[in-house]
Amino acid sequence: MSIKFINYYNIFKNMSFERMGWKLSIMMLILVAVILRLIGSQTVLFGDETLFAENVRSEEYVNYYAAHPPLSLWILTFWGSLFNHSIIAIRLITSFFSIVTIILTSLIARDYFSEKTSVLSALFLIFSPWFLVGSLQLDIVGSFLTCFYTFSLFFYLKFLDNNKLKYIVLSGIAAGFSLLTNYGAALLF
């Protein structure tokens, strides 16, 4: 009985995206990301999440604005009010923002590198432990800031390619949303 070594790099290298299709690959990876986030959305609250969830439930935002900008709390409060402030429902909106980030990262990689790079970037982002945990947490940095910043980068790169005013305006709006999510976003721009 012999053990055969499988060279996974060559399998991926020889993949035919004409047969499989870039869109199908990305859709399958997004499905995996959604399943992972649905499984993780049922975990208990940790650390600051309890304070964040309490601010969302009470809608009073006591001493919140001194430490954090309001956009993420507004999004979570609005979404939570639609679903009776269920923790799982509130975590689904953070998961949605992380899925959008995966899609945007994949589009940037496809536009500037290749379809294979696009699939790899989505794969690495989906299984990145920090990104996975951050996409499930009720906080400001995990999914909201990452999504808004990636939107800003996406539109800025579109502006550099097309030199159309609408892209730089959209990049500025996304950058503004980043700043309304976390003051530290100023360091990214």
Coordinates of N, CA and C in Angstrom, one line a residue:
M1 N 0.8 -1.2 0.0 CA 0.0 0.0 0.0 C 0.9 1.2 0.0
S2 N 0.7 2.0 -1.0 CA 1.6 3.2 -1.1 C 0.7 4.5 -0.9
I3 N 1.3 5.5 -0.4 CA 0.6 6.8 -0.2 C 1.0 7.7 -1.4
K4 N 0.1 8.2 -2.1 CA 0.4 9.1 -3.2 C 0.4 10.5 -2.7
F5 N 1.4 11.2 -3.2 CA 1.5 12.7 -2.8 C 0.7 13.5 -3.9
I6 N -0.2 14.3 -3.4 CA -1.0 15.1 -4.3 C -0.4 16.5 -4.3
N7 N 0.0 17.0 -5.4 CA 0.5 18.3 -5.5 C -0.6 19.3 -5.8
Y8 N -1.1 19.9 -4.7 CA -2.3 20.8 -4.8 C -2.0 22.0 -5.6
Y9 N -0.8 22.5 -5.6 CA -0.4 23.7 -6.3 C -0.6 23.4 -7.8
N10 N -0.2 22.2 -8.3 CA -0.4 21.9 -9.7 C -1.8 21.7 -10.1
I11 N -2.6 21.2 -9.2 CA -4.0 21.0 -9.4 C -4.7 22.4 -9.7
F12 N -4.4 23.4 -8.8 CA -4.9 24.7 -8.9 C -4.3 25.4 -10.1
K13 N -3.1 25.2 -10.4 CA -2.4 25.9 -11.5 C -3.0 25.4 -12.8
N14 N -3.4 24.2 -12.9 CA -4.0 23.6 -14.2 C -5.5 23.8 -14.3
M15 N -6.1 24.4 -13.3 CA -7.5 24.6 -13.3 C -7.9 25.4 -14.6
S16 N -8.9 25.0 -15.2 CA -9.4 25.7 -16.4 C -10.6 26.6 -16.0
F17 N -10.3 27.9 -15.9 CA -11.4 28.8 -15.5 C -12.4 29.0 -16.7
E18 N -12.0 28.5 -17.9 CA -13.0 28.6 -19.0 C -14.1 27.5 -18.8
R19 N -13.7 26.3 -18.2 CA -14.6 25.3 -18.0 C -15.4 25.6 -16.7
M20 N -14.7 25.9 -15.6 CA -15.3 26.1 -14.3 C -16.0 27.4 -14.2
G21 N -15.3 28.4 -14.7 CA -15.9 29.8 -14.7 C -15.5 30.5 -13.4
W22 N -15.0 31.7 -13.6 CA -14.6 32.5 -12.4 C -15.8 32.8 -11.5
K23 N -16.9 33.2 -12.1 CA -18.1 33.5 -11.3 C -18.6 32.4 -10.5
L24 N -18.6 31.2 -11.1 CA -19.0 30.0 -10.3 C -18.0 29.7 -9.2
S25 N -16.7 29.9 -9.4 CA -15.8 29.7 -8.3 C -16.0 30.7 -7.2
I26 N -16.2 31.9 -7.5 CA -16.4 32.9 -6.5 C -17.8 32.7 -5.8
M27 N -18.8 32.3 -6.5 CA -20.1 32.0 -5.9 C -20.0 30.8 -4.9
M28 N -19.2 29.8 -5.3 CA -19.0 28.7 -4.4 C -18.3 29.1 -3.1
L29 N -17.3 29.9 -3.3 CA -16.5 30.4 -2.1 C -17.4 31.3 -1.2
I30 N -18.2 32.1 -1.8 CA -19.1 33.0 -1.0 C -20.1 32.1 -0.3
L31 N -20.6 31.0 -0.9 CA -21.5 30.1 -0.2 C -20.8 29.5 1.0
V32 N -19.5 29.1 0.9 CA -18.8 28.6 2.0 C -18.6 29.7 3.1
A33 N -18.4 30.9 2.7 CA -18.2 32.0 3.7 C -19.5 32.2 4.4
V34 N -20.7 32.2 3.7 CA -22.0 32.4 4.3 C -22.2 31.2 5.4
I35 N -21.9 30.0 5.0 CA -22.1 28.9 5.9 C -21.3 29.0 7.1
L36 N -20.0 29.4 7.0 CA -19.1 29.6 8.1 C -19.6 30.7 9.1
R37 N -20.2 31.7 8.5 CA -20.7 32.8 9.3 C -22.0 32.5 10.0
L38 N -22.8 31.7 9.3 CA -24.1 31.2 10.0 C -23.8 30.3 11.1
I39 N -22.8 29.5 11.0 CA -22.4 28.6 12.1 C -21.8 29.5 13.2
G40 N -21.0 30.4 12.9 CA -20.3 31.3 13.9 C -21.3 32.3 14.6
S41 N -22.4 32.6 13.9 CA -23.3 33.6 14.5 C -24.0 33.2 15.7
Q42 N -23.9 31.9 16.1 CA -24.6 31.4 17.2 C -23.7 31.3 18.5
T43 N -22.5 31.9 18.4 CA -21.6 31.8 19.5 C -22.0 32.9 20.6
V44 N -21.5 32.8 21.8 CA -21.8 33.7 22.8 C -21.1 35.1 22.6
L45 N -21.5 36.1 23.3 CA -20.9 37.4 23.2 C -19.6 37.4 24.1
F46 N -18.6 38.1 23.5 CA -17.3 38.2 24.2 C -17.0 39.7 24.5
G47 N -16.4 39.9 25.7 CA -15.8 41.2 26.0 C -16.7 42.4 25.7
D48 N -16.2 43.3 24.9 CA -16.9 44.5 24.5 C -18.2 44.3 23.8
E49 N -18.4 43.1 23.2 CA -19.6 42.8 22.5 C -20.8 43.0 23.4
T50 N -20.7 42.6 24.6 CA -21.9 42.7 25.5 C -22.2 44.2 25.7
L51 N -21.3 45.1 25.8 CA -21.6 46.5 26.0 C -22.2 47.0 24.7
F52 N -21.6 46.6 23.6 CA -22.1 47.0 22.3 C -23.5 46.6 22.0
A53 N -23.8 45.3 22.4 CA -25.2 44.8 22.2 C -26.1 45.5 23.1
E54 N -25.7 45.8 24.3 CA -26.6 46.5 25.3 C -26.9 47.9 24.8
N55 N -25.9 48.6 24.2 CA -26.2 49.9 23.6 C -27.1 49.8 22.4
V56 N -27.0 48.8 21.6 CA -27.9 48.6 20.5 C -29.3 48.3 21.0
R57 N -29.5 47.5 22.0 CA -30.8 47.1 22.5 C -31.4 48.3 23.2
S58 N -30.7 49.1 24.0 CA -31.3 50.2 24.8 C -31.5 51.4 23.9
E59 N -30.8 51.5 22.8 CA -30.9 52.7 21.9 C -30.7 54.0 22.6
E60 N -29.9 54.0 23.7 CA -29.6 55.2 24.5 C -28.2 55.7 24.2
Y61 N -27.3 54.8 23.8 CA -25.9 55.2 23.5 C -25.2 56.0 24.6
V62 N -25.3 55.5 25.8 CA -24.7 56.2 26.9 C -23.2 56.2 26.8
N63 N -22.6 57.4 26.8 CA -21.2 57.6 26.7 C -20.5 56.9 25.5
Y64 N -21.3 56.6 24.5 CA -20.8 55.9 23.4 C -20.0 56.8 22.4
Y65 N -20.6 58.0 22.2 CA -20.1 58.9 21.1 C -18.7 59.5 21.5
A66 N -18.4 59.5 22.8 CA -17.1 60.0 23.2 C -16.0 59.1 22.7
A67 N -16.2 57.8 22.7 CA -15.1 56.9 22.3 C -15.2 56.4 20.8
H68 N -16.4 56.4 20.3 CA -16.6 55.9 18.9 C -17.5 56.7 18.1
P69 N -17.2 56.8 16.8 CA -18.2 57.5 15.9 C -19.5 56.6 15.8
P70 N -20.6 57.2 15.3 CA -21.9 56.6 15.5 C -22.3 55.6 14.4
L71 N -21.7 55.6 13.2 CA -22.3 54.9 12.1 C -22.6 53.4 12.4
S72 N -21.6 52.7 12.9 CA -21.8 51.3 13.1 C -22.9 51.0 14.1
L73 N -23.0 51.8 15.1 CA -24.0 51.6 16.1 C -25.4 51.9 15.5
W74 N -25.5 52.9 14.6 CA -26.7 53.2 14.0 C -27.2 52.1 13.1
I75 N -26.2 51.5 12.3 CA -26.5 50.4 11.4 C -27.1 49.2 12.2
L76 N -26.3 48.9 13.3 CA -26.7 47.7 14.1 C -28.1 48.0 14.8
T77 N -28.3 49.2 15.3 CA -29.6 49.5 15.9 C -30.7 49.4 15.0
F78 N -30.6 50.0 13.8 CA -31.6 49.9 12.8 C -31.9 48.4 12.4
W79 N -30.9 47.7 12.1 CA -31.0 46.3 11.7 C -31.6 45.5 12.9
G80 N -31.1 45.7 14.1 CA -31.7 45.0 15.3 C -33.1 45.3 15.6
S81 N -33.5 46.6 15.3 CA -35.0 46.9 15.5 C -35.9 46.2 14.5
L82 N -35.4 45.8 13.4 CA -36.2 45.0 12.5 C -36.4 43.6 12.9
F83 N -35.5 43.1 13.8 CA -35.5 41.7 14.2 C -35.6 41.5 15.7
N84 N -36.2 42.5 16.4 CA -36.4 42.4 17.8 C -35.0 42.3 18.6
H85 N -34.0 42.9 18.0 CA -32.7 42.9 18.7 C -32.1 41.5 19.0
S86 N -32.4 40.6 18.1 CA -31.8 39.3 18.3 C -30.3 39.3 18.0
I87 N -29.5 38.7 18.8 CA -28.1 38.7 18.6 C -27.7 38.1 17.3
I88 N -28.3 37.0 16.9 CA -28.0 36.3 15.7 C -28.4 37.2 14.5
A89 N -29.5 37.9 14.6 CA -29.9 38.8 13.5 C -28.9 39.9 13.4
I90 N -28.5 40.4 14.5 CA -27.5 41.5 14.5 C -26.2 41.1 13.9
R91 N -25.8 39.9 14.2 CA -24.5 39.3 13.7 C -24.6 39.1 12.2
L92 N -25.8 38.8 11.7 CA -26.0 38.6 10.3 C -25.6 39.9 9.4
I93 N -25.9 41.0 10.0 CA -25.6 42.3 9.2 C -24.1 42.5 9.2
T94 N -23.4 42.1 10.3 CA -21.9 42.2 10.2 C -21.4 41.1 9.2
S95 N -22.0 40.0 9.2 CA -21.6 39.0 8.2 C -21.8 39.4 6.8
F96 N -22.9 40.1 6.6 CA -23.2 40.7 5.2 C -22.1 41.6 4.8
F97 N -21.7 42.5 5.7 CA -20.6 43.4 5.3 C -19.3 42.7 5.0
S98 N -19.1 41.6 5.7 CA -17.9 40.9 5.5 C -17.9 40.2 4.1
I99 N -19.1 39.7 3.7 CA -19.3 39.1 2.4 C -19.1 40.1 1.3
V100 N -19.6 41.3 1.5 CA -19.4 42.4 0.5 C -17.9 42.6 0.4
T101 N -17.1 42.6 1.5 CA -15.7 42.8 1.5 C -15.0 41.8 0.7
I102 N -15.4 40.5 0.9 CA -14.8 39.4 0.1 C -15.1 39.6 -1.4
I103 N -16.3 40.0 -1.8 CA -16.6 40.2 -3.2 C -15.7 41.4 -3.8
L104 N -15.7 42.5 -3.0 CA -14.9 43.6 -3.5 C -13.4 43.3 -3.6
T105 N -12.9 42.5 -2.7 CA -11.5 42.1 -2.7 C -11.2 41.2 -4.0
S106 N -12.2 40.4 -4.2 CA -12.1 39.5 -5.4 C -12.1 40.3 -6.7
L107 N -13.0 41.3 -6.7 CA -13.1 42.1 -7.9 C -11.8 42.9 -8.2
I108 N -11.2 43.5 -7.1 CA -10.0 44.2 -7.2 C -8.9 43.3 -7.7
A109 N -8.8 42.1 -7.1 CA -7.7 41.1 -7.6 C -7.9 40.7 -9.0
R110 N -9.2 40.5 -9.4 CA -9.4 40.1 -10.8 C -9.0 41.3 -11.8
D111 N -9.4 42.5 -11.4 CA -9.2 43.6 -12.3 C -7.7 43.9 -12.5
Y112 N -6.9 43.7 -11.4 CA -5.5 44.1 -11.4 C -4.5 43.0 -11.5
F113 N -5.0 41.7 -11.4 CA -4.1 40.6 -11.5 C -4.7 39.6 -12.4
S114 N -5.4 38.6 -11.9 CA -6.0 37.6 -12.8 C -7.2 36.9 -12.1
E115 N -7.9 36.1 -12.8 CA -9.0 35.4 -12.2 C -8.6 34.4 -11.1
K116 N -7.5 33.8 -11.4 CA -6.9 32.8 -10.4 C -6.5 33.6 -9.1
T117 N -5.9 34.7 -9.3 CA -5.6 35.5 -8.1 C -6.8 36.0 -7.4
S118 N -7.8 36.3 -8.1 CA -9.1 36.7 -7.5 C -9.7 35.6 -6.6
V119 N -9.7 34.4 -7.1 CA -10.2 33.2 -6.4 C -9.3 33.0 -5.2
L120 N -8.0 33.1 -5.3 CA -7.1 32.9 -4.2 C -7.3 33.9 -3.1
S121 N -7.5 35.2 -3.5 CA -7.7 36.2 -2.6 C -9.0 36.0 -1.8
A122 N -10.0 35.6 -2.5 CA -11.3 35.3 -1.8 C -11.1 34.2 -0.8
L123 N -10.4 33.1 -1.3 CA -10.2 32.0 -0.4 C -9.4 32.3 0.8
F124 N -8.3 33.1 0.7 CA -7.5 33.5 1.8 C -8.3 34.4 2.8
L125 N -9.1 35.2 2.2 CA -9.9 36.1 3.1 C -11.0 35.4 3.8
I126 N -11.6 34.5 3.2 CA -12.7 33.7 3.8 C -12.2 32.9 5.0
F127 N -11.0 32.3 4.8 CA -10.4 31.4 5.9 C -9.4 32.1 6.8
S128 N -9.3 33.4 6.6 CA -8.4 34.1 7.5 C -9.0 34.2 8.9
P129 N -8.4 33.7 9.9 CA -9.0 33.6 11.3 C -9.4 35.0 11.8
W130 N -8.5 36.0 11.6 CA -8.8 37.4 12.1 C -10.1 37.9 11.4
F131 N -10.1 37.7 10.1 CA -11.3 38.3 9.3 C -12.5 37.5 9.7
L132 N -12.5 36.2 9.9 CA -13.6 35.4 10.2 C -14.2 35.9 11.6
V133 N -13.3 36.0 12.6 CA -13.8 36.4 13.9 C -14.3 37.9 13.9
G134 N -13.6 38.7 13.1 CA -14.0 40.1 13.0 C -15.3 40.3 12.3
S135 N -15.6 39.4 11.4 CA -16.9 39.5 10.7 C -18.1 39.0 11.5
L136 N -17.8 38.4 12.6 CA -18.9 37.9 13.5 C -19.1 38.8 14.7
Q137 N -18.2 39.7 15.0 CA -18.2 40.5 16.2 C -19.1 41.7 16.0
L138 N -19.8 42.1 17.1 CA -20.5 43.3 17.1 C -19.6 44.4 17.5
D139 N -18.8 44.9 16.6 CA -18.0 46.0 16.9 C -17.8 46.9 15.7
I140 N -16.9 47.8 15.8 CA -16.7 48.8 14.7 C -15.7 48.4 13.7
V141 N -14.7 47.6 14.1 CA -13.6 47.4 13.2 C -13.8 46.1 12.3
G142 N -14.4 45.1 12.9 CA -14.5 43.8 12.3 C -15.0 43.8 10.8
S143 N -16.2 44.3 10.6 CA -16.7 44.2 9.2 C -17.0 45.5 8.6
F144 N -17.5 46.5 9.4 CA -17.9 47.7 8.9 C -16.8 48.6 8.3
L145 N -15.7 48.8 9.2 CA -14.6 49.5 8.7 C -13.9 48.9 7.5
T146 N -13.7 47.6 7.6 CA -13.1 46.9 6.5 C -13.8 47.0 5.2
C147 N -15.1 46.9 5.3 CA -16.0 47.0 4.1 C -15.9 48.4 3.5
F148 N -16.1 49.4 4.4 CA -16.1 50.8 3.8 C -14.7 51.2 3.3
Y149 N -13.7 50.7 3.9 CA -12.3 51.0 3.4 C -12.1 50.3 2.1
T150 N -12.6 49.1 2.0 CA -12.4 48.4 0.7 C -13.2 49.0 -0.4
F151 N -14.4 49.5 -0.1 CA -15.2 50.3 -1.1 C -14.4 51.5 -1.5
S152 N -13.8 52.2 -0.6 CA -13.1 53.4 -0.9 C -11.9 53.1 -1.8
L153 N -11.2 52.0 -1.5 CA -10.1 51.6 -2.4 C -10.6 51.2 -3.7
F154 N -11.7 50.4 -3.8 CA -12.2 50.0 -5.1 C -12.6 51.1 -6.0
F155 N -13.3 52.1 -5.4 CA -13.7 53.3 -6.2 C -12.5 54.1 -6.6
Y156 N -11.5 54.2 -5.7 CA -10.3 55.0 -6.0 C -9.6 54.4 -7.2
L157 N -9.4 53.1 -7.2 CA -8.8 52.4 -8.3 C -9.6 52.5 -9.6
K158 N -10.9 52.5 -9.5 CA -11.7 52.7 -10.7 C -11.5 54.2 -11.2
F159 N -11.3 55.1 -10.3 CA -11.0 56.5 -10.7 C -9.7 56.6 -11.4
L160 N -8.7 55.9 -10.9 CA -7.4 55.9 -11.6 C -7.4 55.3 -13.0
D161 N -8.3 54.3 -13.2 CA -8.4 53.6 -14.5 C -9.2 54.5 -15.5
N162 N -10.3 55.1 -15.0 CA -11.3 55.7 -15.9 C -11.2 57.3 -15.8
N163 N -10.6 57.8 -14.8 CA -10.6 59.3 -14.6 C -11.9 59.9 -14.6
K164 N -12.9 59.2 -14.1 CA -14.3 59.8 -14.0 C -14.6 60.3 -12.6
L165 N -15.2 61.5 -12.6 CA -15.4 62.2 -11.3 C -16.3 61.3 -10.3
K166 N -17.2 60.6 -10.9 CA -18.1 59.8 -10.0 C -17.4 58.8 -9.1
Y167 N -16.3 58.3 -9.6 CA -15.6 57.3 -8.9 C -14.8 57.9 -7.7
I168 N -14.3 59.1 -7.9 CA -13.6 59.7 -6.8 C -14.6 60.2 -5.7
V169 N -15.7 60.6 -6.2 CA -16.8 61.1 -5.2 C -17.3 59.9 -4.4
L170 N -17.5 58.7 -5.1 CA -17.9 57.5 -4.4 C -16.8 57.0 -3.4
S171 N -15.5 57.2 -3.8 CA -14.4 56.8 -3.0 C -14.4 57.7 -1.7
G172 N -14.7 59.0 -1.9 CA -14.7 60.0 -0.8 C -15.9 59.7 0.2
I173 N -17.0 59.3 -0.4 CA -18.2 58.9 0.4 C -17.8 57.7 1.3
A174 N -17.3 56.7 0.6 CA -16.9 55.5 1.4 C -15.8 55.8 2.4
A175 N -14.9 56.7 2.1 CA -13.9 57.1 3.1 C -14.6 57.8 4.3
G176 N -15.6 58.6 4.0 CA -16.3 59.3 5.0 C -17.0 58.3 5.9
F177 N -17.6 57.3 5.3 CA -18.3 56.2 6.1 C -17.3 55.5 7.0
S178 N -16.1 55.3 6.5 CA -15.0 54.7 7.3 C -14.7 55.5 8.5
L179 N -14.6 56.9 8.3 CA -14.3 57.8 9.4 C -15.5 57.8 10.4
L180 N -16.7 57.6 9.9 CA -17.9 57.6 10.8 C -18.0 56.3 11.5
T181 N -17.2 55.3 11.1 CA -17.2 54.0 11.8 C -16.1 53.9 12.8
N182 N -14.9 54.5 12.5 CA -13.8 54.4 13.5 C -12.9 55.6 13.2
Y183 N -12.5 56.3 14.3 CA -11.5 57.4 14.1 C -10.2 57.0 13.5
G184 N -9.8 55.8 13.8 CA -8.5 55.2 13.3 C -8.5 55.1 11.8
A185 N -9.6 55.2 11.2 CA -9.6 55.1 9.7 C -8.9 56.3 9.1
A186 N -8.7 57.4 9.8 CA -8.0 58.5 9.3 C -6.6 58.1 9.0
L187 N -6.0 57.2 9.7 CA -4.7 56.7 9.5 C -4.5 55.9 8.2
L188 N -5.7 55.4 7.7 CA -5.6 54.6 6.4 C -5.6 55.5 5.2
F189 N -6.0 56.7 5.3 CA -6.2 57.6 4.1 C -5.1 58.5 4.1

